[in-house]
Amino acid sequence: MENGTKKLNVSSLAVEQPLPKSKLWKIIMVASIAAGVQFGWALQLSLLTPYVQLLGIPHKFASFIWLCGPISGMIVQPVVGYYSDNCSSRFGRRRPFIAAGAALVTIAVFLIGFAADLGHASGDPLGKGSKPRAIAVFVVGFWILDVANNMLQGPCRALLADLSGGKAGRMRTSNAFFSFFMAVGNVLGYAAGSYSRLYKIFPFSKTPACDIYCANLKSCFFIAVFLLLSLTILALTVVRENELPEKDEHEIDEKAGGGGKSKVPFFGEIFGALKDLPRPMWILLLVTCLNWIAWFPFFLYDTDWMAKEVYGGKVGDGRLYDLGVHAGALGLLLNSVVLGFMSLSVEFLGKKIGGVKRLWGILNFVLAVCMALTVLVTKMAEKSRQYDAHGTLMAPTSGVKIGALTLFAVLGIPLAVTFSVPFALASIFSSNAGSGQGLSLGVLNLAIVVPQMLVSIVGGPWDDLFGGGNLPGFIVGAVAAAASGILALTMLPSPPADAKPATTMGGFH
């Protein structure tokens, strides 16, 4: 949260008028960029954990690859948020960062998609076994991709808040549309990931170093880049940013400490913001943190769980593991369909049950139950294992498949709230406190990336301690989700039905 925090120093800030409320179609255009971003994320979440294991990284170390996302998010999103709040480019405050992020995604996708080819060209052997050069190229591409995605998402959400004109209801609607388009991107991404013949559209993608699985991944990323660039160019072309009043010299001197420009403007702002966060902000950060401790083990290992625990496959053995990964991608597709419908219902359901914070709390318990039920589905799969006449393990029974896919689908309900409500609350609280949207959402992002870092570091060894499966991490997620639900219901303050336009917008501009 951008430090929506500094209500205490409001008297020292230049008074700015709230942004005018923009037309809904502008908000929808900007929110649609989320579809392009999330298409790529869907491919990462469904295909890359199995892929890195095929490159030779053991399961217990696979989660370390994902550290780049939380680390880049912890640094990049607050930094980009701060500088987008203060950007004076003639192209706007947010748009240059969104455009730069889209360009970086293109570079990253090339590196990830061609990692195996570049690794082989540099000396990696063909066939099974570790491919260190390919892993190095993949990791560099993955880091760039996560940096680029953080450059995109923070300014996009901040621009939506800008376009909402300081209205709480419009902010919730904007974030609901953002969540909806994330669901659209997920559906497209998981559909692409679950189709095993996509590489035939791009026949050059299959090479001696890049098998069918790798070629499919490469082809998916080609489509992801085309979608993202198309949506970004369209949105940035037709949606113009509202002009903000210029800040006076007094405000600039105040933020520079009275003696010119600060040498560390960003770090001074963010540390000051964390120091002065009001109690509602801290509670929001805590609830969000626990919520993401619950979600991230599933995001990391959802398709791996389906392939190993449900289908009984092993990495590198081919048939069953690949079938499980594709079944997991189908489950994530169902999850995204539910996510899309639920995203458009969050505001309505929140009003029906007494507020969005109550809705968030209740659905955190739904998340906890679903995470715990992964144990039941796994035990059912193990108990019903079947072998053919040659002693080869067969795919799980229809009942087990349905149970696993149902879990994926139901999880789309709490996910819609996770993707919208915390960001809407951050925007509302920061507007009321007179803070810049970019930095406030960047600070909220700390409550997302810190638990991701924790899970990335501890998740693999924790699972390995209990036999190398995915269930131990899922159980921790169930406990964290329940704790998040309790705190949301008992301690998180309810936002106003429709916040009055802030008269001190500009705390960190």
Short mmCIF file of C-alpha atoms in Angstrom, two decimals, residues 38 41 45 66 69-70 77 150 153 157 178 182 186 284-300 339 360 364 367 371 414-423 444-456 473-474 476-485:
data_model
loop_
_atom_site.label_atom_id
_atom_site.label_comp_id
_atom_site.label_asym_id
_atom_site.label_seq_id
_atom_site.Cartn_x
_atom_site.Cartn_y
_atom_site.Cartn_z
CA GLN A 38 -2.04 -13.26 -16.76
CA TRP A 41 1.51 -16.09 -15.58
CA LEU A 45 2.11 -21.59 -12.98
CA TRP A 66 10.45 -18.99 -8.06
CA GLY A 69 9.29 -13.42 -8.60
CA PRO A 70 8.97 -12.38 -4.94
CA GLN A 77 6.86 -2.83 -7.77
CA ASN A 150 5.79 -6.28 -11.83
CA GLN A 153 0.82 -4.79 -12.87
CA ARG A 157 -3.62 -0.95 -10.95
CA PHE A 178 -8.90 -6.29 -13.41
CA MET A 182 -6.95 -11.93 -15.11
CA ASN A 186 -5.92 -17.57 -17.13
CA LEU A 284 -4.62 -5.45 5.78
CA LEU A 285 -0.95 -6.35 5.24
CA LEU A 286 -1.13 -9.14 7.82
CA VAL A 287 -4.32 -10.64 6.39
CA THR A 288 -2.88 -10.43 2.87
CA CYS A 289 0.40 -12.02 4.00
CA LEU A 290 -1.34 -15.03 5.56
CA ASN A 291 -3.62 -15.30 2.54
CA TRP A 292 -0.62 -15.62 0.21
CA ILE A 293 1.13 -18.13 2.46
CA ALA A 294 -1.99 -20.20 1.83
CA TRP A 295 -2.10 -19.67 -1.93
CA PHE A 296 1.52 -19.87 -3.00
CA PRO A 297 2.19 -23.59 -2.29
CA PHE A 298 -0.76 -24.39 -4.53
CA PHE A 299 0.36 -21.96 -7.24
CA LEU A 300 3.81 -23.54 -7.21
CA LEU A 339 -12.73 -16.89 -11.20
CA TRP A 360 -12.98 -12.15 2.11
CA ASN A 364 -10.59 -17.72 3.28
CA LEU A 367 -9.72 -21.86 0.76
CA MET A 371 -6.39 -27.07 0.68
CA PRO A 414 -11.79 -17.33 -3.09
CA LEU A 415 -9.18 -16.50 -5.73
CA ALA A 416 -11.44 -13.83 -7.23
CA VAL A 417 -11.51 -12.06 -3.88
CA THR A 418 -7.75 -12.40 -3.41
CA PHE A 419 -7.17 -10.76 -6.80
CA SER A 420 -9.48 -7.81 -6.15
CA VAL A 421 -10.47 -6.97 -2.57
CA PRO A 422 -7.00 -6.35 -1.03
CA PHE A 423 -6.03 -4.00 -3.87
CA LEU A 444 0.80 -3.83 -0.36
CA ASN A 445 2.82 -5.93 -2.77
CA LEU A 446 5.36 -6.48 0.03
CA ALA A 447 2.69 -8.44 1.89
CA ILE A 448 2.37 -10.64 -1.19
CA VAL A 449 6.00 -11.19 -2.11
CA VAL A 450 7.41 -11.73 1.40
CA PRO A 451 5.27 -14.87 1.94
CA GLN A 452 6.13 -15.98 -1.58
CA MET A 453 9.82 -15.71 -0.70
CA LEU A 454 9.22 -17.65 2.50
CA VAL A 455 7.39 -20.43 0.67
CA SER A 456 9.97 -20.50 -2.13
CA GLY A 473 2.98 -27.41 1.94
CA PHE A 474 -0.75 -27.63 1.20
CA VAL A 476 0.48 -25.29 5.95
CA GLY A 477 -1.55 -23.35 3.39
CA ALA A 478 -4.81 -24.58 4.94
CA VAL A 479 -3.74 -23.39 8.39
CA ALA A 480 -2.62 -19.99 7.04
CA ALA A 481 -5.92 -19.54 5.16
CA ALA A 482 -7.92 -20.22 8.32
CA ALA A 483 -5.82 -17.70 10.29
CA SER A 484 -6.28 -15.14 7.50
CA GLY A 485 -10.05 -15.66 7.62
#
